[in-house]
PDB file of C-alpha atoms in Angstrom:
ATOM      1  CA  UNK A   1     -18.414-138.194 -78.313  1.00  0.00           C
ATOM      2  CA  UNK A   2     -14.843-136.584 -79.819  1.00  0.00           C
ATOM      3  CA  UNK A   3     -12.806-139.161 -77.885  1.00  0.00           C
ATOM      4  CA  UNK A   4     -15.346-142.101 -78.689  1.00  0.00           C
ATOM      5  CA  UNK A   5     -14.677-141.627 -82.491  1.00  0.00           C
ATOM      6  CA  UNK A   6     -10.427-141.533 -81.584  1.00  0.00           C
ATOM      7  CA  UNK A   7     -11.069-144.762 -80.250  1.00  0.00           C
ATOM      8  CA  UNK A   8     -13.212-146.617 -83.281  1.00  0.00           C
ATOM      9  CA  UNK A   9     -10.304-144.599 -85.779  1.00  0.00           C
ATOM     10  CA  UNK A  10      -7.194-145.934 -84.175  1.00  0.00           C
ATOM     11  CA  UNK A  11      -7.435-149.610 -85.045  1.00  0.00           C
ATOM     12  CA  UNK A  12      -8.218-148.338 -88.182  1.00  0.00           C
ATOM     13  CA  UNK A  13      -5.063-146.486 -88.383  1.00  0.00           C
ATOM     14  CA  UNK A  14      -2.759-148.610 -87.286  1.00  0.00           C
ATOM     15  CA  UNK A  15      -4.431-151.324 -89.298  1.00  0.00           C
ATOM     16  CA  UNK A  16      -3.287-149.064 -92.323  1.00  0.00           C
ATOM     17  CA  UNK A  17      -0.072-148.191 -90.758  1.00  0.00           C
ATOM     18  CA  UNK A  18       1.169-151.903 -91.043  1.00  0.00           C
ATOM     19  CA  UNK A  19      -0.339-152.555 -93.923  1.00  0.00           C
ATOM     20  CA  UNK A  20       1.702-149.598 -95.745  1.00  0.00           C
ATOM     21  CA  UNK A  21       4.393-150.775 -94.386  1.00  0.00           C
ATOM     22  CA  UNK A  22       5.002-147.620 -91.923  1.00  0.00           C
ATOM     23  CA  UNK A  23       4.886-150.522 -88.526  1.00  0.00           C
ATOM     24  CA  UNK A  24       7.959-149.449 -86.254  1.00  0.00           C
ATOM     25  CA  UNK A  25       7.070-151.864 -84.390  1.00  0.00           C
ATOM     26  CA  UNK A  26       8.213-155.007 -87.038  1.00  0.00           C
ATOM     27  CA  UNK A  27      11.951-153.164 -87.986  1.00  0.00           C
ATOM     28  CA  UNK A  28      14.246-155.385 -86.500  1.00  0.00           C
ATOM     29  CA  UNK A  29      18.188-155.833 -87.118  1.00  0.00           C
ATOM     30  CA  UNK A  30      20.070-159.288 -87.684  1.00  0.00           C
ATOM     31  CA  UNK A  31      23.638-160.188 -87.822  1.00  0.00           C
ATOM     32  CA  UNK A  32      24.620-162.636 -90.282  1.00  0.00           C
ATOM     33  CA  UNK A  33      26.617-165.960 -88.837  1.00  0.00           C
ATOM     34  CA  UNK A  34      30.319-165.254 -89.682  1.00  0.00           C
ATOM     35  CA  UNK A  35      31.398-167.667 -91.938  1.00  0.00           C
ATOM     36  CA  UNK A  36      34.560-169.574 -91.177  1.00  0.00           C
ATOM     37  CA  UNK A  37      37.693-167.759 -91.929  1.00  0.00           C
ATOM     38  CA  UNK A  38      40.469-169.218 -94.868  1.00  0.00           C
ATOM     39  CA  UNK A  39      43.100-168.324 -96.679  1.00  0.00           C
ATOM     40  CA  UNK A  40      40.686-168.676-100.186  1.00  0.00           C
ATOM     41  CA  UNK A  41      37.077-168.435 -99.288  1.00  0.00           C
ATOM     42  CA  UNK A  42      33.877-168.304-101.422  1.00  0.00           C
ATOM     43  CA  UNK A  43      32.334-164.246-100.669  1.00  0.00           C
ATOM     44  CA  UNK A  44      28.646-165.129 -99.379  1.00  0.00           C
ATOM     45  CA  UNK A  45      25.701-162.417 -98.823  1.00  0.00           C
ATOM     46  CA  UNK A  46      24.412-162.130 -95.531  1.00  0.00           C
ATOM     47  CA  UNK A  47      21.853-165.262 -96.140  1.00  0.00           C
ATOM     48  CA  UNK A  48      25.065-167.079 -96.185  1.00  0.00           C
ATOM     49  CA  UNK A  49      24.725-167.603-100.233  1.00  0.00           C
ATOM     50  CA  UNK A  50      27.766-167.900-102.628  1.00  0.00           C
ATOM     51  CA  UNK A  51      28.107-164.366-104.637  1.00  0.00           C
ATOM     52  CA  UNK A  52      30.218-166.388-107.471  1.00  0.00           C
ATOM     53  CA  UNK A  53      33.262-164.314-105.856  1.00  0.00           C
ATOM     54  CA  UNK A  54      36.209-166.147-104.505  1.00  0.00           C
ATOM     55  CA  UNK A  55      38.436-164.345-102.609  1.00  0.00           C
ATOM     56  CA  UNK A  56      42.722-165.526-101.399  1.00  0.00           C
ATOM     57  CA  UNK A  57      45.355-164.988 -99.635  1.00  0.00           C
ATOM     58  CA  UNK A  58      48.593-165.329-102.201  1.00  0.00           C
ATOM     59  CA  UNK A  59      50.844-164.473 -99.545  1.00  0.00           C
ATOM     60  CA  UNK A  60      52.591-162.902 -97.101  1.00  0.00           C
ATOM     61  CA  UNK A  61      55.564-161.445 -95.254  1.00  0.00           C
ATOM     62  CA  UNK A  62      56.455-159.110 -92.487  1.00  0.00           C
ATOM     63  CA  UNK A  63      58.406-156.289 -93.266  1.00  0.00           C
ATOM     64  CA  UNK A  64      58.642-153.062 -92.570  1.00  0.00           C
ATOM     65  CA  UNK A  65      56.185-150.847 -94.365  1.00  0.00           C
ATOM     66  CA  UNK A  66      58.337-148.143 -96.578  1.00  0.00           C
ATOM     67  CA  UNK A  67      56.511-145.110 -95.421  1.00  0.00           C
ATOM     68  CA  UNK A  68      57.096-145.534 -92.094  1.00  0.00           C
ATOM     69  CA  UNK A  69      60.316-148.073 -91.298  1.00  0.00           C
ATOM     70  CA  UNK A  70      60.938-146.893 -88.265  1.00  0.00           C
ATOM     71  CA  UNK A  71      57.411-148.261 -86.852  1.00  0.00           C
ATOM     72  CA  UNK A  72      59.334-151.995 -87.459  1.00  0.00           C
ATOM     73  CA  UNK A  73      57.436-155.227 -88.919  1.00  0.00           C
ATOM     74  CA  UNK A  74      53.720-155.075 -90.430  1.00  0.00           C
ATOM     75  CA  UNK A  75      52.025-157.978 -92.184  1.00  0.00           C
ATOM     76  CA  UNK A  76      52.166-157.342 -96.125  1.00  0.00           C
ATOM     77  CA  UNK A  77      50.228-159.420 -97.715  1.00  0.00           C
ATOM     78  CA  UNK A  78      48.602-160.100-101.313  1.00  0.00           C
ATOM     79  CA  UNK A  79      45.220-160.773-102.241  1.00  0.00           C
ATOM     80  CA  UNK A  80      43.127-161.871-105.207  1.00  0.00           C
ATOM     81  CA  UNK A  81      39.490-161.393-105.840  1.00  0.00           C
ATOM     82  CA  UNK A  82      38.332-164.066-108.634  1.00  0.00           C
ATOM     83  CA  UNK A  83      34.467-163.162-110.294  1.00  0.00           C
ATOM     84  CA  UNK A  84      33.430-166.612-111.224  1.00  0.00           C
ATOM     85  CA  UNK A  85      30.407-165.671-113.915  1.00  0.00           C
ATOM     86  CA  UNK A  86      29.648-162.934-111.297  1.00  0.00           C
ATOM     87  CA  UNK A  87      29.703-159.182-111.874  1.00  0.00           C
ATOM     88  CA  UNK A  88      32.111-157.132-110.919  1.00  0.00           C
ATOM     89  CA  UNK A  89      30.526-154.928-108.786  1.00  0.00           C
ATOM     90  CA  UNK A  90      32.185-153.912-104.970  1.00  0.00           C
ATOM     91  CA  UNK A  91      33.160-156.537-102.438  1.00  0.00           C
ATOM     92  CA  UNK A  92      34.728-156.379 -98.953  1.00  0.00           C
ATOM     93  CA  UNK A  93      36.144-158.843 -96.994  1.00  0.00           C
ATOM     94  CA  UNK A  94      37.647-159.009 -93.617  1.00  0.00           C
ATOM     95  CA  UNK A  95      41.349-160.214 -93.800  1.00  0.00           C
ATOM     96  CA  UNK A  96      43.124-161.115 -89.871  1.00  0.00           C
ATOM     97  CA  UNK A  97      46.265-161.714 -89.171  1.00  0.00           C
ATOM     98  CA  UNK A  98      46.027-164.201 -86.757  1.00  0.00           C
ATOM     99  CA  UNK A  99      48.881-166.707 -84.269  1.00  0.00           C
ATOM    100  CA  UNK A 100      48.796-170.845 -84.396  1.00  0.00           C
ATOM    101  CA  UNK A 101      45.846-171.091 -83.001  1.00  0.00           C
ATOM    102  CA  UNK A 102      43.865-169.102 -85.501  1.00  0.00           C
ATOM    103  CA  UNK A 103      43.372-166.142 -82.662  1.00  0.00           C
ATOM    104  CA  UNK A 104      43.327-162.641 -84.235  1.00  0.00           C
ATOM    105  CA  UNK A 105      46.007-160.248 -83.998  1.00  0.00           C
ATOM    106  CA  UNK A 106      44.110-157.195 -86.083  1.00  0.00           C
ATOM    107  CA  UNK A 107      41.964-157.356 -89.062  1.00  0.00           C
ATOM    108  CA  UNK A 108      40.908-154.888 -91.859  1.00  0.00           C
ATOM    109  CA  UNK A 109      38.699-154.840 -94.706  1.00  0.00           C
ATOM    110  CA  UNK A 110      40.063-155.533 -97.929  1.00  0.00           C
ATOM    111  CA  UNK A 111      37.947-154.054-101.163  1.00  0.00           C
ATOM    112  CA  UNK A 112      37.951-155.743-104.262  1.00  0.00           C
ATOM    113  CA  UNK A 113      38.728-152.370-105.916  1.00  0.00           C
ATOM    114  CA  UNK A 114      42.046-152.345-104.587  1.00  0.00           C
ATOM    115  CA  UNK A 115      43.272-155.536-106.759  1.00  0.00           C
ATOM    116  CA  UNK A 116      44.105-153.521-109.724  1.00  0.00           C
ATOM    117  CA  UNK A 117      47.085-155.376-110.267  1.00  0.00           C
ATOM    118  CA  UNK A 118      49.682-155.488-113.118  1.00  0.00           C
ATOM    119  CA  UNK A 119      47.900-156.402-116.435  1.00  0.00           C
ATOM    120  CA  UNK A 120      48.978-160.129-116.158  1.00  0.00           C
ATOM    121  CA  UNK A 121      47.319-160.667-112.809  1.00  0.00           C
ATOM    122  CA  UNK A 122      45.088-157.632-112.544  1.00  0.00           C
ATOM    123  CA  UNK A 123      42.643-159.048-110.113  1.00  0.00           C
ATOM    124  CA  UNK A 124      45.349-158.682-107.260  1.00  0.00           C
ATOM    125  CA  UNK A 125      46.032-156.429-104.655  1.00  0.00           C
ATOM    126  CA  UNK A 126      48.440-155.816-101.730  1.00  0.00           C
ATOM    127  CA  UNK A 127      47.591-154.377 -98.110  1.00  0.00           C
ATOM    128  CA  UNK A 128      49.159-153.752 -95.148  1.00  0.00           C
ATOM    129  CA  UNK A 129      48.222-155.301 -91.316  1.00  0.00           C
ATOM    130  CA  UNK A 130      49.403-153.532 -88.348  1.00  0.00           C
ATOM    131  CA  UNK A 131      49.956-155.833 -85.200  1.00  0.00           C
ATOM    132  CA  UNK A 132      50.857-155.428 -81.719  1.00  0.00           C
ATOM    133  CA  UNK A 133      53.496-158.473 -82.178  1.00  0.00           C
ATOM    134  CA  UNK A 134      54.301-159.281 -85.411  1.00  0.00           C
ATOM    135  CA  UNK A 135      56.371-162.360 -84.440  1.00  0.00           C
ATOM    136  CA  UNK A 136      53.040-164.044 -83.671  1.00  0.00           C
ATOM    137  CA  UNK A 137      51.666-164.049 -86.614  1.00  0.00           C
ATOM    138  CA  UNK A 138      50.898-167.535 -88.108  1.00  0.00           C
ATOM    139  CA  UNK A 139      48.976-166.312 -91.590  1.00  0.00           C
ATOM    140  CA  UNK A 140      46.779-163.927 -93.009  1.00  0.00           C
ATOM    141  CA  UNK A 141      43.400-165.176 -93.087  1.00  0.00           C
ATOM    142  CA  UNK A 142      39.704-163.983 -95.116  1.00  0.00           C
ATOM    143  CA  UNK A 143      36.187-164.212 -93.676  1.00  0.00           C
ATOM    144  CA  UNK A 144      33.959-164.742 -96.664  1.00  0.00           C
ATOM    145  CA  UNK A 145      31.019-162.528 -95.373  1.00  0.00           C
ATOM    146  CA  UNK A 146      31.040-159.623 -97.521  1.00  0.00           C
ATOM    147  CA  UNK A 147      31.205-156.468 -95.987  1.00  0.00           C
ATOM    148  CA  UNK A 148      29.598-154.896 -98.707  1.00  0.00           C
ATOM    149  CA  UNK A 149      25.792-154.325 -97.825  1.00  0.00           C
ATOM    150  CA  UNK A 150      25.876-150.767 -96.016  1.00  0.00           C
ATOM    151  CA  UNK A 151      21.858-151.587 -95.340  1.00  0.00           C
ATOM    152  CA  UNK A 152      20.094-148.838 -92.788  1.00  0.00           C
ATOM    153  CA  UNK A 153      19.683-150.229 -89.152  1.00  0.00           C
ATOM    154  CA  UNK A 154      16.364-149.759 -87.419  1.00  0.00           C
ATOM    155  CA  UNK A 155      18.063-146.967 -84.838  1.00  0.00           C
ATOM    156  CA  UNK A 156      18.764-144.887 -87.950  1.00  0.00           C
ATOM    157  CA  UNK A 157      15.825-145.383 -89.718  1.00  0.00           C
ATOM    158  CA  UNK A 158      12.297-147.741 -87.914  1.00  0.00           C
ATOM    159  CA  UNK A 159      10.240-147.477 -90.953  1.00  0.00           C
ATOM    160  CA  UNK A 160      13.265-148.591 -93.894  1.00  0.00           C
ATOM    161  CA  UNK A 161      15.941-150.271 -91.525  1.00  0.00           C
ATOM    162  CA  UNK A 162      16.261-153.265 -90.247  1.00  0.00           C
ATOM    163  CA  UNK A 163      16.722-157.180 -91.775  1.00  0.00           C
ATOM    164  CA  UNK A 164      19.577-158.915 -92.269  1.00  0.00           C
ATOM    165  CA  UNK A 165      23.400-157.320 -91.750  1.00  0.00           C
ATOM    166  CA  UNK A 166      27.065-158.361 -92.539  1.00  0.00           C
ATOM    167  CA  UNK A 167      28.984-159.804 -88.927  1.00  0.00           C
ATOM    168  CA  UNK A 168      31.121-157.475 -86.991  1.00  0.00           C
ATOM    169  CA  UNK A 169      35.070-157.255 -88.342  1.00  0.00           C
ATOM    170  CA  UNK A 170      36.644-159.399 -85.710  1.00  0.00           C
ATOM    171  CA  UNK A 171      38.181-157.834 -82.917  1.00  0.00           C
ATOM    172  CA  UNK A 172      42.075-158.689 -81.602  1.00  0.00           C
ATOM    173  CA  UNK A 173      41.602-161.804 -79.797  1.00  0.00           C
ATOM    174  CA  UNK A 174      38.668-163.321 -81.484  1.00  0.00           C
ATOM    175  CA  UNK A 175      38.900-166.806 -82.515  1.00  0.00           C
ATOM    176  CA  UNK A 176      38.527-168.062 -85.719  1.00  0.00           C
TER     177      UNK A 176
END
């Protein structure tokens, strides 16, 4: 009699489960499409929607970096983040260094918050790319997915995680 009235209760249950929104069984994780890298790029969400961000390359140079000149040539580059009616909260960006063919030779993320440029220009920054062979390097490109969404992933947490994330940074060797 006990175990007949488990059975008539759990459809019940799980009925109420799902409807609460408590279903483990519906998290699921997504990777957005990474968009196609540029040097100036429009910063999208991960539906693939303009944020009213625009993000650039101004330029860039190898050198060697003045903390440690003895490690030879890194990429230096500048950046710009431009809020076009958009607010100026926190975006990320992946910026590659990458050869002719638009292959990646390392990537980083670069934050909005670090273009805190001189008053004139104060939406710039500057960064620094470490590559296995500088001489390679072609340009300094951005991938306009922003990196920005730090969203909980269904391993971490079934009943709040899951939906839609930012791509992977690009690995050495990727193309773009």
């Amino acid at each position: 009699m006990f175990r007949a009235r488990i059975l008539a209760v759990a459809p019940l249950a799980l009925v109420l489960l799902a409807l609460s929104g408590c279903s483990v069984w519906d998290c699921t994780d997504k990777t957005a499409k990474r968009g196609k890298a540029d040097v100036r790029v429009q910063v999208v969400n991960t539906e693939g929607r303009p944020l009213g961000v625009t993000a650039a390359v101004v330029d860039w140079r190898l050198e060697p970096h003045p903390q440690v000149p003895s490690e030879g040539d890194r990429v230096h580059f500048h950046f710009r983040f431009r809020f076009d009616g958009a607010e100026h909260s926190a975006r990320v960006v992946d910026a590659c260094a990458v050869d002719k063919k638009r292959v990646a030779l390392g990537c980083q993320k670069v934050y909005s918050s670090q273009a805190f440029g001189p008053a004139d220009d104060p939406l710039t920054g500057d960064d620094w790319l470490a590559v296995e062979h500088p001489e390679q390097v072609a340009g300094v490109l951005l991938i306009p997915n922003d990196q920005s969404y730090g969203g909980r992933t269904c391993g971490v947490d079934p009943k709040d995680g899951g939906g839609m994330h930012p791509p992977e940074t690009p690995n050495r060797g990727d193309q773009l």
